[in-house]
Short mmCIF file of C-alpha atoms in Angstrom, two decimals:
data_model
loop_
_atom_site.label_atom_id
_atom_site.label_comp_id
_atom_site.label_asym_id
_atom_site.label_seq_id
_atom_site.Cartn_x
_atom_site.Cartn_y
_atom_site.Cartn_z
CA UNK W 1259 124.71 125.79 119.96
CA UNK W 1260 122.77 128.09 118.00
CA UNK W 1261 123.52 125.73 115.15
CA UNK W 1262 122.73 122.31 117.18
CA UNK W 1263 119.37 124.40 118.23
CA UNK W 1264 118.35 124.41 114.61
CA UNK W 1265 118.72 120.58 114.14
CA UNK W 1266 117.37 119.77 117.18
CA UNK W 1267 113.82 121.48 115.98
CA UNK W 1268 114.08 119.41 113.06
CA UNK W 1269 114.07 115.83 115.16
CA UNK W 1270 111.55 117.13 117.35
CA UNK W 1271 109.71 117.57 113.84
CA UNK W 1272 110.27 114.52 112.42
CA UNK W 1273 109.29 112.99 116.19
CA UNK W 1274 106.08 114.55 115.93
CA UNK W 1275 105.36 113.46 112.71
CA UNK W 1276 105.87 110.18 112.88
CA UNK W 1277 103.57 110.10 116.49
CA UNK W 1278 100.85 111.94 114.27
CA UNK W 1279 100.67 108.59 111.89
CA UNK W 1280 102.01 106.06 114.62
CA UNK W 1281 98.65 103.78 113.57
CA UNK W 1282 100.38 103.61 110.23
CA UNK W 1283 103.81 102.51 111.89
CA UNK W 1284 101.84 99.95 114.00
CA UNK W 1285 100.31 98.69 110.75
CA UNK W 1286 103.03 98.24 109.04
CA UNK W 1287 104.75 96.11 111.98
CA UNK W 1288 101.23 94.08 112.03
CA UNK W 1289 102.18 93.31 108.08
CA UNK W 1290 105.44 91.83 108.42
CA UNK W 1291 104.04 89.26 110.56
CA UNK W 1292 103.32 87.39 106.85
CA UNK W 1293 106.62 87.47 106.04
CA UNK W 1294 107.82 86.33 109.54
CA UNK W 1295 104.78 83.46 109.32
CA UNK W 1296 106.64 82.36 106.45
CA UNK W 1297 110.56 82.32 107.01
CA UNK W 1298 109.56 81.01 110.50
CA UNK W 1299 107.78 77.93 109.06
CA UNK W 1300 110.48 77.38 106.60
CA UNK W 1301 113.23 77.31 109.11
CA UNK W 1302 111.32 75.01 111.18
CA UNK W 1303 110.62 72.56 108.33
CA UNK W 1304 114.40 72.72 107.31
CA UNK W 1305 115.32 71.67 110.59
CA UNK W 1306 113.15 69.29 111.29
CA UNK W 1307 113.74 67.78 107.90
CA UNK W 1308 117.39 67.59 108.48
CA UNK W 1309 117.60 66.70 112.25
CA UNK W 1310 120.68 68.84 112.58
CA UNK W 1311 121.26 70.59 115.88
CA UNK W 1312 122.66 73.59 114.19
CA UNK W 1313 122.63 74.62 110.12
CA UNK W 1314 125.35 77.09 108.59
CA UNK W 1315 126.22 77.91 112.46
CA UNK W 1316 123.10 79.04 113.92
CA UNK W 1317 120.38 76.70 115.80
CA UNK W 1318 117.07 76.63 115.59
CA UNK W 1319 116.48 79.15 118.06
CA UNK W 1320 119.02 81.98 116.90
CA UNK W 1321 117.86 81.22 113.24
CA UNK W 1322 114.35 82.50 114.82
CA UNK W 1323 115.85 85.36 116.83
CA UNK W 1324 117.86 86.32 113.61
CA UNK W 1325 114.63 86.32 111.23
CA UNK W 1326 112.24 87.75 113.59
CA UNK W 1327 114.78 90.58 114.53
CA UNK W 1328 116.40 91.27 110.95
CA UNK W 1329 112.78 91.78 109.86
CA UNK W 1330 112.31 94.10 112.51
CA UNK W 1331 115.42 96.19 112.25
CA UNK W 1332 114.88 96.42 108.56
CA UNK W 1333 111.68 98.07 109.01
CA UNK W 1334 113.40 100.03 111.32
CA UNK W 1335 116.37 101.19 109.32
CA UNK W 1336 114.71 101.48 106.04
CA UNK W 1337 113.51 104.86 104.51
CA UNK W 1338 111.78 106.69 101.71
CA UNK W 1339 114.15 109.47 102.62
CA UNK W 1340 115.43 108.79 99.01
CA UNK W 1341 112.29 109.84 97.79
CA UNK W 1342 111.76 112.74 99.74
CA UNK W 1343 114.97 114.29 98.85
CA UNK W 1344 114.53 113.39 94.92
CA UNK W 1345 110.61 115.11 94.86
CA UNK W 1346 112.07 118.33 96.63
CA UNK W 1347 114.63 118.14 93.92
CA UNK W 1348 112.39 117.46 90.98
CA UNK W 1349 109.23 119.77 92.28
CA UNK W 1350 111.03 122.91 93.36
CA UNK W 1351 110.70 121.96 96.78
CA UNK W 1352 114.50 122.40 97.68
CA UNK W 1353 114.34 126.14 96.62
CA UNK W 1354 113.09 127.41 100.03
CA UNK W 1355 115.73 125.05 101.47
CA UNK W 1356 118.58 126.36 99.55
CA UNK W 1357 117.91 129.89 101.21
CA UNK W 1358 117.88 129.01 104.74
CA UNK W 1359 121.15 129.13 107.10
CA UNK W 1360 121.50 125.34 107.53
CA UNK W 1361 122.89 121.82 105.78
CA UNK W 1362 120.12 120.43 104.14
CA UNK W 1363 121.82 117.09 104.72
CA UNK W 1364 121.99 117.84 108.09
CA UNK W 1365 118.31 119.21 108.56
CA UNK W 1366 116.90 115.70 106.93
CA UNK W 1367 119.24 113.27 108.66
CA UNK W 1368 118.08 115.17 111.88
CA UNK W 1369 114.01 114.75 110.62
CA UNK W 1370 114.88 110.93 110.18
CA UNK W 1371 116.49 110.72 113.53
CA UNK W 1372 113.32 112.07 114.86
CA UNK W 1373 111.33 109.66 112.65
CA UNK W 1374 113.37 106.48 113.70
CA UNK W 1375 113.27 107.21 117.60
CA UNK W 1376 110.03 106.54 117.94
CA UNK W 1377 109.96 103.43 115.81
CA UNK W 1378 113.39 102.29 117.38
CA UNK W 1379 111.62 102.43 121.17
CA UNK W 1380 108.76 100.47 119.94
CA UNK W 1381 111.05 97.32 118.14
CA UNK W 1382 113.58 97.76 120.81
CA UNK W 1383 110.85 96.72 122.93
CA UNK W 1384 109.88 94.35 121.16
CA UNK W 1385 113.37 92.73 120.65
CA UNK W 1386 113.71 92.85 124.43
CA UNK W 1387 110.82 90.44 124.94
CA UNK W 1388 112.01 88.62 122.17
CA UNK W 1389 114.83 88.06 124.16
CA UNK W 1390 112.68 87.30 127.06
CA UNK W 1391 110.98 84.87 125.24
CA UNK W 1392 113.34 83.43 123.16
CA UNK W 1393 116.44 83.42 125.23
CA UNK W 1394 119.60 82.47 123.14
CA UNK W 1395 122.00 82.17 125.94
CA UNK W 1396 121.85 79.84 128.91
CA UNK W 1397 123.09 83.07 131.17
CA UNK W 1398 120.33 85.85 129.94
CA UNK W 1399 123.00 88.65 131.13
CA UNK W 1400 125.04 87.66 127.90
CA UNK W 1401 122.24 88.29 125.87
CA UNK W 1402 121.24 91.45 127.31
CA UNK W 1403 124.89 93.17 126.77
CA UNK W 1404 124.90 91.77 123.37
CA UNK W 1405 121.46 93.63 123.37
CA UNK W 1406 122.96 96.50 124.39
CA UNK W 1407 126.58 96.52 122.28
CA UNK W 1408 124.25 96.03 119.47
CA UNK W 1409 122.65 99.54 119.68
CA UNK W 1410 125.84 101.11 118.79
CA UNK W 1411 126.33 99.28 114.98
CA UNK W 1412 122.32 99.83 115.01
CA UNK W 1413 122.63 103.34 115.03
CA UNK W 1414 125.20 103.37 112.49
CA UNK W 1415 123.48 100.98 110.33
CA UNK W 1416 120.69 103.75 110.11
CA UNK W 1417 123.56 106.65 109.23
CA UNK W 1418 124.86 103.97 106.88
CA UNK W 1419 121.85 103.64 104.80
CA UNK W 1420 120.94 106.90 105.44
CA UNK W 1421 124.32 108.30 103.34
CA UNK W 1422 123.71 105.48 100.35
CA UNK W 1423 120.15 106.44 100.07
CA UNK W 1424 121.27 110.58 100.23
CA UNK W 1425 123.50 109.72 97.57
CA UNK W 1426 121.26 108.41 94.78
CA UNK W 1427 118.70 110.76 95.72
CA UNK W 1428 121.04 113.15 94.83
CA UNK W 1429 121.00 111.47 91.49
CA UNK W 1430 117.30 113.30 90.65
CA UNK W 1431 119.90 116.33 89.67
CA UNK W 1432 120.22 114.29 86.30
CA UNK W 1433 117.41 111.90 85.77
CA UNK W 1434 113.92 112.58 85.56
CA UNK W 1435 112.34 109.88 87.88
CA UNK W 1436 113.90 108.00 90.89
CA UNK W 1437 110.87 105.94 91.82
CA UNK W 1438 112.50 102.85 90.26
CA UNK W 1439 115.54 103.58 91.30
CA UNK W 1440 114.56 104.06 95.41
CA UNK W 1441 112.85 100.62 94.51
CA UNK W 1442 115.70 98.85 93.66
CA UNK W 1443 118.14 100.07 96.35
CA UNK W 1444 115.57 98.61 99.07
CA UNK W 1445 115.37 95.13 97.51
CA UNK W 1446 118.90 95.27 97.07
CA UNK W 1447 119.37 96.14 100.32
CA UNK W 1448 116.74 93.48 101.31
CA UNK W 1449 118.85 90.69 99.52
CA UNK W 1450 122.58 91.72 100.30
CA UNK W 1451 121.77 93.13 104.07
CA UNK W 1452 120.83 89.81 105.35
CA UNK W 1453 117.51 91.08 106.14
CA UNK W 1454 115.81 87.96 104.92
CA UNK W 1455 118.25 84.78 104.99
CA UNK W 1456 121.48 85.32 106.67
CA UNK W 1457 124.47 86.29 104.39
CA UNK W 1458 125.95 83.26 105.61
CA UNK W 1459 123.25 81.14 104.13
CA UNK W 1460 123.63 82.52 100.55
CA UNK W 1461 125.79 81.39 97.61
CA UNK W 1462 129.49 81.67 98.04
CA UNK W 1463 129.66 84.08 94.94
CA UNK W 1464 126.79 86.57 96.85
CA UNK W 1465 128.80 86.09 99.99
CA UNK W 1466 132.32 87.12 98.66
CA UNK W 1467 130.47 90.00 96.39
CA UNK W 1468 128.74 91.27 100.07
CA UNK W 1469 132.27 91.29 101.72
CA UNK W 1470 133.05 94.26 99.48
CA UNK W 1471 130.02 96.24 99.87
CA UNK W 1472 128.45 98.08 102.81
CA UNK W 1473 125.24 96.35 102.54
CA UNK W 1474 125.67 93.39 105.16
CA UNK W 1475 126.88 96.31 107.42
CA UNK W 1476 123.15 97.67 107.32
CA UNK W 1477 121.08 94.39 109.16
CA UNK W 1478 123.60 91.12 109.24
CA UNK W 1479 126.31 92.92 111.32
CA UNK W 1480 123.93 94.92 113.76
CA UNK W 1481 121.51 91.63 114.09
CA UNK W 1482 124.97 89.25 114.43
CA UNK W 1483 126.20 91.07 117.38
CA UNK W 1484 122.49 90.69 118.76
CA UNK W 1485 122.69 87.29 118.41
CA UNK W 1486 125.67 87.10 120.63
CA UNK W 1487 127.30 84.87 117.11
CA UNK W 1488 130.77 86.99 117.08
CA UNK W 1489 134.24 87.44 118.65
CA UNK W 1490 135.14 90.57 120.11
CA UNK W 1491 137.77 90.81 116.91
CA UNK W 1492 134.51 90.86 114.75
CA UNK W 1493 132.76 93.40 116.82
CA UNK W 1494 135.23 96.32 116.77
CA UNK W 1495 136.48 95.44 113.23
CA UNK W 1496 132.52 95.55 111.85
CA UNK W 1497 131.90 98.96 113.99
CA UNK W 1498 135.41 100.22 112.54
CA UNK W 1499 134.29 99.22 109.15
CA UNK W 1500 130.79 100.88 109.68
CA UNK W 1501 132.63 104.31 110.68
CA UNK W 1502 134.66 104.06 107.60
CA UNK W 1503 131.53 103.46 105.04
CA UNK W 1504 129.92 106.29 106.75
CA UNK W 1505 132.78 108.42 106.38
CA UNK W 1506 133.64 107.80 102.61
CA UNK W 1507 129.98 107.68 102.10
CA UNK W 1508 129.21 111.20 103.86
CA UNK W 1509 131.87 112.75 101.96
CA UNK W 1510 130.38 111.16 98.30
CA UNK W 1511 127.40 112.67 99.19
CA UNK W 1512 128.76 116.32 99.72
CA UNK W 1513 130.73 115.88 96.81
CA UNK W 1514 127.23 114.96 94.76
CA UNK W 1515 125.26 117.35 96.45
CA UNK W 1516 127.41 120.12 95.80
CA UNK W 1517 127.81 119.24 92.18
CA UNK W 1518 124.22 118.95 91.72
CA UNK W 1519 122.82 122.00 93.34
CA UNK W 1520 126.00 124.08 91.28
CA UNK W 1521 124.12 122.59 88.15
CA UNK W 1522 120.04 123.27 89.86
CA UNK W 1523 117.86 125.45 88.21
CA UNK W 1524 115.40 126.51 90.62
CA UNK W 1525 111.97 126.45 89.17
CA UNK W 1526 108.55 126.10 90.84
CA UNK W 1527 108.53 125.47 94.21
CA UNK Y 1032 77.41 89.61 72.74
CA UNK Y 1033 77.42 92.90 71.39
CA UNK Y 1034 78.79 94.57 75.34
CA UNK Y 1035 81.35 91.55 75.15
CA UNK Y 1036 82.66 93.15 72.00
CA UNK Y 1037 82.60 96.66 73.09
CA UNK Y 1038 84.18 95.87 76.24
CA UNK Y 1039 86.84 93.89 74.40
CA UNK Y 1040 87.46 97.00 72.23
CA UNK Y 1041 87.88 99.41 75.62
CA UNK Y 1042 90.09 96.67 76.97
CA UNK Y 1043 92.21 96.90 73.81
CA UNK Y 1044 92.42 100.60 73.92
CA UNK Y 1045 93.80 100.60 77.15
CA UNK Y 1046 96.60 97.91 76.34
CA UNK Y 1047 96.97 100.55 73.29
CA UNK Y 1048 96.95 103.28 75.36
CA UNK Y 1049 99.49 101.72 78.39
CA UNK Y 1050 102.11 100.44 75.73
CA UNK Y 1051 102.22 103.94 74.13
CA UNK Y 1052 103.03 105.76 76.95
CA UNK Y 1053 105.27 102.83 77.94
CA UNK Y 1054 107.12 103.22 74.80
CA UNK Y 1055 107.28 107.21 75.94
CA UNK Y 1056 109.19 106.70 78.74
CA UNK Y 1057 111.25 103.46 77.75
CA UNK Y 1058 113.90 104.21 80.27
CA UNK Y 1059 111.31 103.76 82.82
CA UNK Y 1060 110.02 100.62 81.32
CA UNK Y 1061 113.55 99.08 81.58
CA UNK Y 1062 114.00 100.34 85.22
CA UNK Y 1063 110.89 98.55 86.12
CA UNK Y 1064 112.02 95.41 84.51
CA UNK Y 1065 115.17 95.40 86.44
CA UNK Y 1066 113.38 96.49 89.62
CA UNK Y 1067 111.29 93.34 89.02
CA UNK Y 1068 114.63 91.32 88.32
CA UNK Y 1069 115.64 92.26 92.16
CA UNK Y 1070 112.45 90.81 93.34
CA UNK Y 1071 112.55 87.93 91.33
CA UNK Y 1072 115.99 87.25 93.01
CA UNK Y 1073 114.34 87.74 96.43
CA UNK Y 1074 112.09 85.03 94.98
CA UNK Y 1075 114.51 82.62 94.14
CA UNK Y 1076 116.68 82.99 97.18
CA UNK Y 1077 113.71 80.95 98.77
CA UNK Y 1078 114.23 78.38 96.10
CA UNK Y 1079 117.72 78.46 96.74
CA UNK Y 1080 117.27 78.16 100.09
CA UNK Y 1081 115.17 74.67 99.71
CA UNK Y 1082 117.49 73.21 97.18
CA UNK Y 1083 120.35 74.09 99.50
CA UNK Y 1084 118.88 71.98 102.11
CA UNK Y 1085 117.00 69.68 100.71
CA UNK Y 1086 113.87 70.42 102.20
CA UNK Y 1087 110.97 67.92 100.86
CA UNK Y 1088 107.53 69.52 101.71
CA UNK Y 1089 104.85 66.78 101.43
CA UNK Y 1090 107.18 64.23 100.57
CA UNK Y 1091 107.97 66.23 97.34
CA UNK Y 1092 111.59 66.91 96.05
CA UNK Y 1093 112.82 70.44 96.00
CA UNK Y 1094 111.94 70.44 92.64
CA UNK Y 1095 108.59 70.77 93.27
CA UNK Y 1096 108.97 73.78 95.30
CA UNK Y 1097 110.56 75.54 92.57
CA UNK Y 1098 107.17 74.15 90.26
CA UNK Y 1099 105.44 75.91 92.65
CA UNK Y 1100 107.37 79.38 93.13
CA UNK Y 1101 107.42 79.31 89.27
CA UNK Y 1102 103.52 78.93 89.29
CA UNK Y 1103 103.68 82.05 92.03
CA UNK Y 1104 105.71 84.00 90.12
CA UNK Y 1105 103.44 83.58 87.06
CA UNK Y 1106 99.96 84.50 88.99
CA UNK Y 1107 101.70 87.39 90.81
CA UNK Y 1108 103.05 88.84 87.28
CA UNK Y 1109 99.50 88.38 86.05
CA UNK Y 1110 97.84 89.96 88.78
CA UNK Y 1111 100.04 92.88 89.11
CA UNK Y 1112 100.35 93.49 85.60
CA UNK Y 1113 96.89 93.57 84.93
CA UNK Y 1114 95.35 94.76 88.34
CA UNK Y 1115 97.40 95.22 91.34
CA UNK Y 1116 98.33 99.36 89.89
CA UNK Y 1117 94.69 99.92 89.21
CA UNK Y 1118 92.99 98.71 92.36
CA UNK Y 1119 95.65 100.41 94.06
CA UNK Y 1120 93.82 103.82 93.07
CA UNK Y 1121 90.47 103.30 94.10
CA UNK Y 1122 90.65 104.04 97.68
CA UNK Y 1123 92.69 107.34 96.42
CA UNK Y 1124 89.76 108.34 93.86
CA UNK Y 1125 87.13 107.86 96.54
CA UNK Y 1126 88.97 109.68 99.24
CA UNK Y 1127 89.48 112.98 96.67
CA UNK Y 1128 86.46 112.40 94.81
CA UNK Y 1129 87.95 111.46 91.58
CA UNK Y 1130 85.84 108.65 91.41
CA UNK Y 1131 82.98 111.65 90.03
CA UNK Y 1132 84.49 111.87 86.88
CA UNK Y 1133 84.74 107.54 86.31
CA UNK Y 1134 81.09 107.49 87.29
CA UNK Y 1135 79.96 109.29 84.25
CA UNK Y 1136 81.66 107.02 81.78
CA UNK Y 1137 79.38 105.03 79.55
CA UNK Y 1138 80.84 102.07 80.71
CA UNK Y 1139 81.30 99.80 83.92
CA UNK Y 1140 82.42 101.79 86.49
CA UNK Y 1141 84.23 98.53 88.06
CA UNK Y 1142 85.80 97.29 84.94
CA UNK Y 1143 87.28 100.75 84.18
CA UNK Y 1144 89.09 101.40 87.33
CA UNK Y 1145 90.22 97.47 87.47
CA UNK Y 1146 91.83 97.62 83.88
CA UNK Y 1147 92.51 101.19 83.20
CA UNK Y 1148 96.10 100.71 82.79
CA UNK Y 1149 98.60 97.84 82.07
CA UNK Y 1150 102.38 97.51 84.09
CA UNK Y 1151 104.15 95.74 81.26
CA UNK Y 1152 107.71 95.37 83.45
CA UNK Y 1153 105.55 93.12 85.94
CA UNK Y 1154 103.95 91.25 83.52
CA UNK Y 1155 106.73 90.60 81.24
CA UNK Y 1156 109.57 90.18 83.98
CA UNK Y 1157 107.26 87.53 85.97
CA UNK Y 1158 105.62 85.65 83.53
CA UNK Y 1159 109.39 84.60 81.51
CA UNK Y 1160 110.80 84.07 84.53
CA UNK Y 1161 107.85 81.76 85.78
CA UNK Y 1162 107.34 79.42 83.13
CA UNK Y 1163 110.91 79.15 82.87
CA UNK Y 1164 111.18 77.87 86.26
CA UNK Y 1165 107.99 75.64 85.61
CA UNK Y 1166 109.70 73.81 82.48
CA UNK Y 1167 112.80 73.05 84.60
CA UNK Y 1168 111.08 71.90 87.52
CA UNK Y 1169 108.76 69.35 85.19
CA UNK Y 1170 112.06 68.38 83.30
CA UNK Y 1171 113.07 67.13 86.59
CA UNK Y 1172 110.11 65.88 88.29
CA UNK Y 1173 107.43 63.08 87.44
CA UNK Y 1174 104.93 65.04 85.27
CA UNK Y 1175 101.93 63.64 85.05
CA UNK Y 1176 99.88 65.74 83.84
CA UNK Y 1177 97.68 64.38 80.80
CA UNK Y 1178 96.38 67.17 78.00
CA UNK Y 1179 92.94 67.36 79.98
CA UNK Y 1180 95.23 68.10 83.57
CA UNK Y 1181 97.22 70.55 81.18
CA UNK Y 1182 93.60 72.38 80.27
CA UNK Y 1183 92.82 72.08 84.28
CA UNK Y 1184 96.14 73.93 84.71
CA UNK Y 1185 95.11 77.00 82.79
CA UNK Y 1186 91.61 76.71 83.97
CA UNK Y 1187 93.28 76.81 87.53
CA UNK Y 1188 95.19 79.73 86.54
CA UNK Y 1189 92.29 81.85 85.40
CA UNK Y 1190 90.44 80.86 88.67
CA UNK Y 1191 93.75 81.89 90.35
CA UNK Y 1192 93.92 85.05 89.37
CA UNK Y 1193 90.38 85.85 89.80
CA UNK Y 1194 90.44 84.85 93.48
CA UNK Y 1195 93.24 87.08 93.70
CA UNK Y 1196 91.96 90.00 92.22
CA UNK Y 1197 88.85 89.49 94.19
CA UNK Y 1198 89.94 89.32 97.57
CA UNK Y 1199 92.25 92.28 97.22
CA UNK Y 1200 89.66 94.14 95.90
CA UNK Y 1201 87.47 93.55 99.10
CA UNK Y 1202 89.78 96.01 101.52
CA UNK Y 1203 89.78 98.53 98.42
CA UNK Y 1204 86.18 98.53 98.48
CA UNK Y 1205 86.35 99.46 102.51
CA UNK Y 1206 86.95 103.13 101.59
CA UNK Y 1207 83.89 103.60 100.62
CA UNK Y 1208 82.43 103.44 104.05
CA UNK Y 1209 85.70 104.41 105.81
CA UNK Y 1210 87.58 107.10 103.34
CA UNK Y 1211 90.80 105.86 104.97
CA UNK Y 1212 92.15 102.60 105.12
CA UNK Y 1213 95.49 102.43 104.22
CA UNK Y 1214 96.40 100.23 107.15
CA UNK Y 1215 94.09 97.45 106.75
CA UNK Y 1216 95.41 97.47 102.48
CA UNK Y 1217 99.08 97.80 103.30
CA UNK Y 1218 98.30 94.77 105.52
CA UNK Y 1219 96.25 93.12 102.90
CA UNK Y 1220 99.02 93.48 100.41
CA UNK Y 1221 101.98 92.14 102.32
CA UNK Y 1222 99.33 88.93 102.84
CA UNK Y 1223 100.67 87.92 99.29
CA UNK Y 1224 103.67 86.61 100.63
CA UNK Y 1225 102.12 83.98 102.76
CA UNK Y 1226 102.06 82.46 99.83
CA UNK Y 1227 105.79 82.07 99.15
CA UNK Y 1228 106.13 78.93 99.84
CA UNK Y 1229 103.53 75.81 99.70
CA UNK Y 1230 100.52 75.40 101.37
CA UNK Y 1231 101.63 72.24 102.90
CA UNK Y 1232 104.87 73.86 104.76
CA UNK Y 1233 102.20 75.00 107.34
CA UNK Y 1234 99.59 73.71 109.81
CA UNK Y 1235 96.48 71.93 109.24
CA UNK Y 1236 94.09 74.78 110.91
CA UNK Y 1237 96.17 77.44 109.45
CA UNK Y 1238 96.10 75.52 106.05
CA UNK Y 1239 91.88 75.16 106.30
CA UNK Y 1240 91.18 78.61 107.43
CA UNK Y 1241 93.55 79.87 104.40
CA UNK Y 1242 91.73 77.91 102.02
CA UNK Y 1243 88.15 78.03 102.58
CA UNK Y 1244 87.71 80.94 105.09
CA UNK Y 1245 90.68 83.56 103.79
CA UNK Y 1246 91.28 81.64 101.21
CA UNK Y 1247 94.33 83.25 100.15
CA UNK Y 1248 96.33 79.48 99.48
CA UNK Y 1249 93.27 78.87 96.65
CA UNK Y 1250 95.31 81.45 94.65
CA UNK Y 1251 98.72 79.67 94.17
CA UNK Y 1252 98.42 75.94 95.81
CA UNK Y 1253 96.31 74.05 93.25
CA UNK Y 1254 97.72 74.74 89.93
CA UNK Y 1255 101.13 72.85 90.35
CA UNK Y 1256 98.63 70.18 92.46
CA UNK Y 1257 97.28 69.58 88.81
CA UNK Y 1258 100.37 68.94 86.78
CA UNK Y 1259 101.84 66.58 89.07
CA UNK Y 1260 98.04 64.82 89.38
CA UNK Y 1261 98.57 65.01 93.48
CA UNK Y 1262 95.34 67.47 93.58
CA UNK Y 1263 92.59 66.10 96.09
CA UNK Y 1264 89.08 66.23 94.26
CA UNK Y 1265 87.42 68.72 97.18
CA UNK Y 1266 90.28 71.28 96.94
CA UNK Y 1267 89.47 71.20 92.48
CA UNK Y 1268 86.21 71.76 93.10
CA UNK Y 1269 86.33 74.46 95.68
CA UNK Y 1270 88.62 75.87 93.10
CA UNK Y 1271 85.70 76.81 91.02
CA UNK Y 1272 83.24 77.67 93.23
CA UNK Y 1273 85.40 80.24 95.47
CA UNK Y 1274 85.80 82.87 92.34
CA UNK Y 1275 82.36 82.54 91.78
CA UNK Y 1276 81.11 83.39 95.75
CA UNK Y 1277 84.08 85.93 96.21
CA UNK Y 1278 82.81 87.42 92.49
CA UNK Y 1279 79.38 87.62 93.74
CA UNK Y 1280 80.34 89.22 96.94
CA UNK Y 1281 82.65 91.90 95.67
CA UNK Y 1282 80.00 92.83 93.04
CA UNK Y 1283 77.34 93.27 95.44
CA UNK Y 1284 79.85 95.67 97.82
CA UNK Y 1285 80.78 97.32 95.02
CA UNK Y 1286 77.54 98.70 94.06
CA UNK Y 1287 76.48 99.27 97.33
CA UNK Y 1288 79.80 101.05 97.91
CA UNK Y 1289 79.10 103.22 94.92
CA UNK Y 1290 75.87 104.10 96.26
CA UNK Y 1291 77.02 105.11 99.60
CA UNK Y 1292 79.46 107.08 98.09
CA UNK Y 1293 79.56 110.90 98.17
CA UNK Y 1294 81.95 113.14 96.38
CA UNK Y 1295 84.58 114.17 98.78
CA UNK Y 1296 85.94 117.09 96.90
CA UNK Y 1297 85.29 119.98 93.95
#
């Protein structure tokens, strides 16, 4: 119980810090508008050019919904936690955490979830508004049930992204600068997670490669559930794969962390 | 003439210093190039989708989109490689009072803060990829440009980079008055993405707004049209006038900003 209270405090800390900088977050949401304008205009031109009702299994409305919700979700899911952790390691800020009676990874995860709560609320409200404006199913109940179901993959994808970033952040124990690595990871996630274009639109080779990687479970899978474009079997299998990846990455991050800390020489801070 | 020589010599020193510091951290240079390659893959995805769907924009084939994206990539590389990182530091220098140190240097402050550092990974990766795309596209479309057209292309390339520089300097200058303008800077930064596709894909009113009022489209849209000999004369004239007007406005604002500047620190 006591240990849970520690992480609740960390969660509240993250929440408060995000509320403090809410203007920044609203601005970053507003900055998505440009990407959205390009993508929606591009798809409108493609659909009107081809004259087809459906392309790659998506109607125009579904594609529009995919593009908007994937852009919003990628805003919510991506984090700079990798920079935060690697800076802690590099600048000696980690020292103060090592002597305290809590797990560093759980502390960072709690802070992240606190930060994401505020963002998630705003983004989910925007997605509900989108569901009302762009009804994807003739029956709006189906649309909203997909929305409720998608909350599970969305939460899992946040955890998945956290552990992926955490593992790469631990590289700061061995390399001097992880700035480019963080940048690179975010771009790879943008490409292979389906944040810009749905995975099934990409070349077959990329689709095949991405099958064996966790990235598509960060954006593509939750958005697919959100658009109602899935079978029940696919949903349960997808959630199982997400949980599997989280467990594997969680264990790997613990191993990396313990090994890194054992080699860590605390200077500065 | 003497002043031009002096500034060229100073710029040469900046270039040398940037190369030296990059060579000191070679791994960072390689990592930077790799990250740029990832960004380039992102741009190529747009071209890929256009080819896959056979999209024709303004009655032009997908190879025109490739030509356009190649040109956009070259301009992105030049602007980001030469100016973007330098301009990014201006609000920080104003906020922390670091500008004090720069004000006492015996050269133009605007020149110094705009050109001090070169980002070679961005410049190299984007320019090489962009030129490759332009060449592939030109081999597959009707290439109508005369020698004059090619010269005009390079002139418009310089104009496009100048428009980008002045246009993105303006929100940074706001920091002289508001101290904190991160939100606006983040938005203007993202506005670069609007050029990911040719302007003809957008509606007529958006085109007019972003060519003549907030001239984002003027940065990358007219150079490829010169190469295929389809540029409207009015746009050609605007392409020459636009950097002059923006240059004048930004210069006036920069001078006023420096006059308004009060050291925030130290």
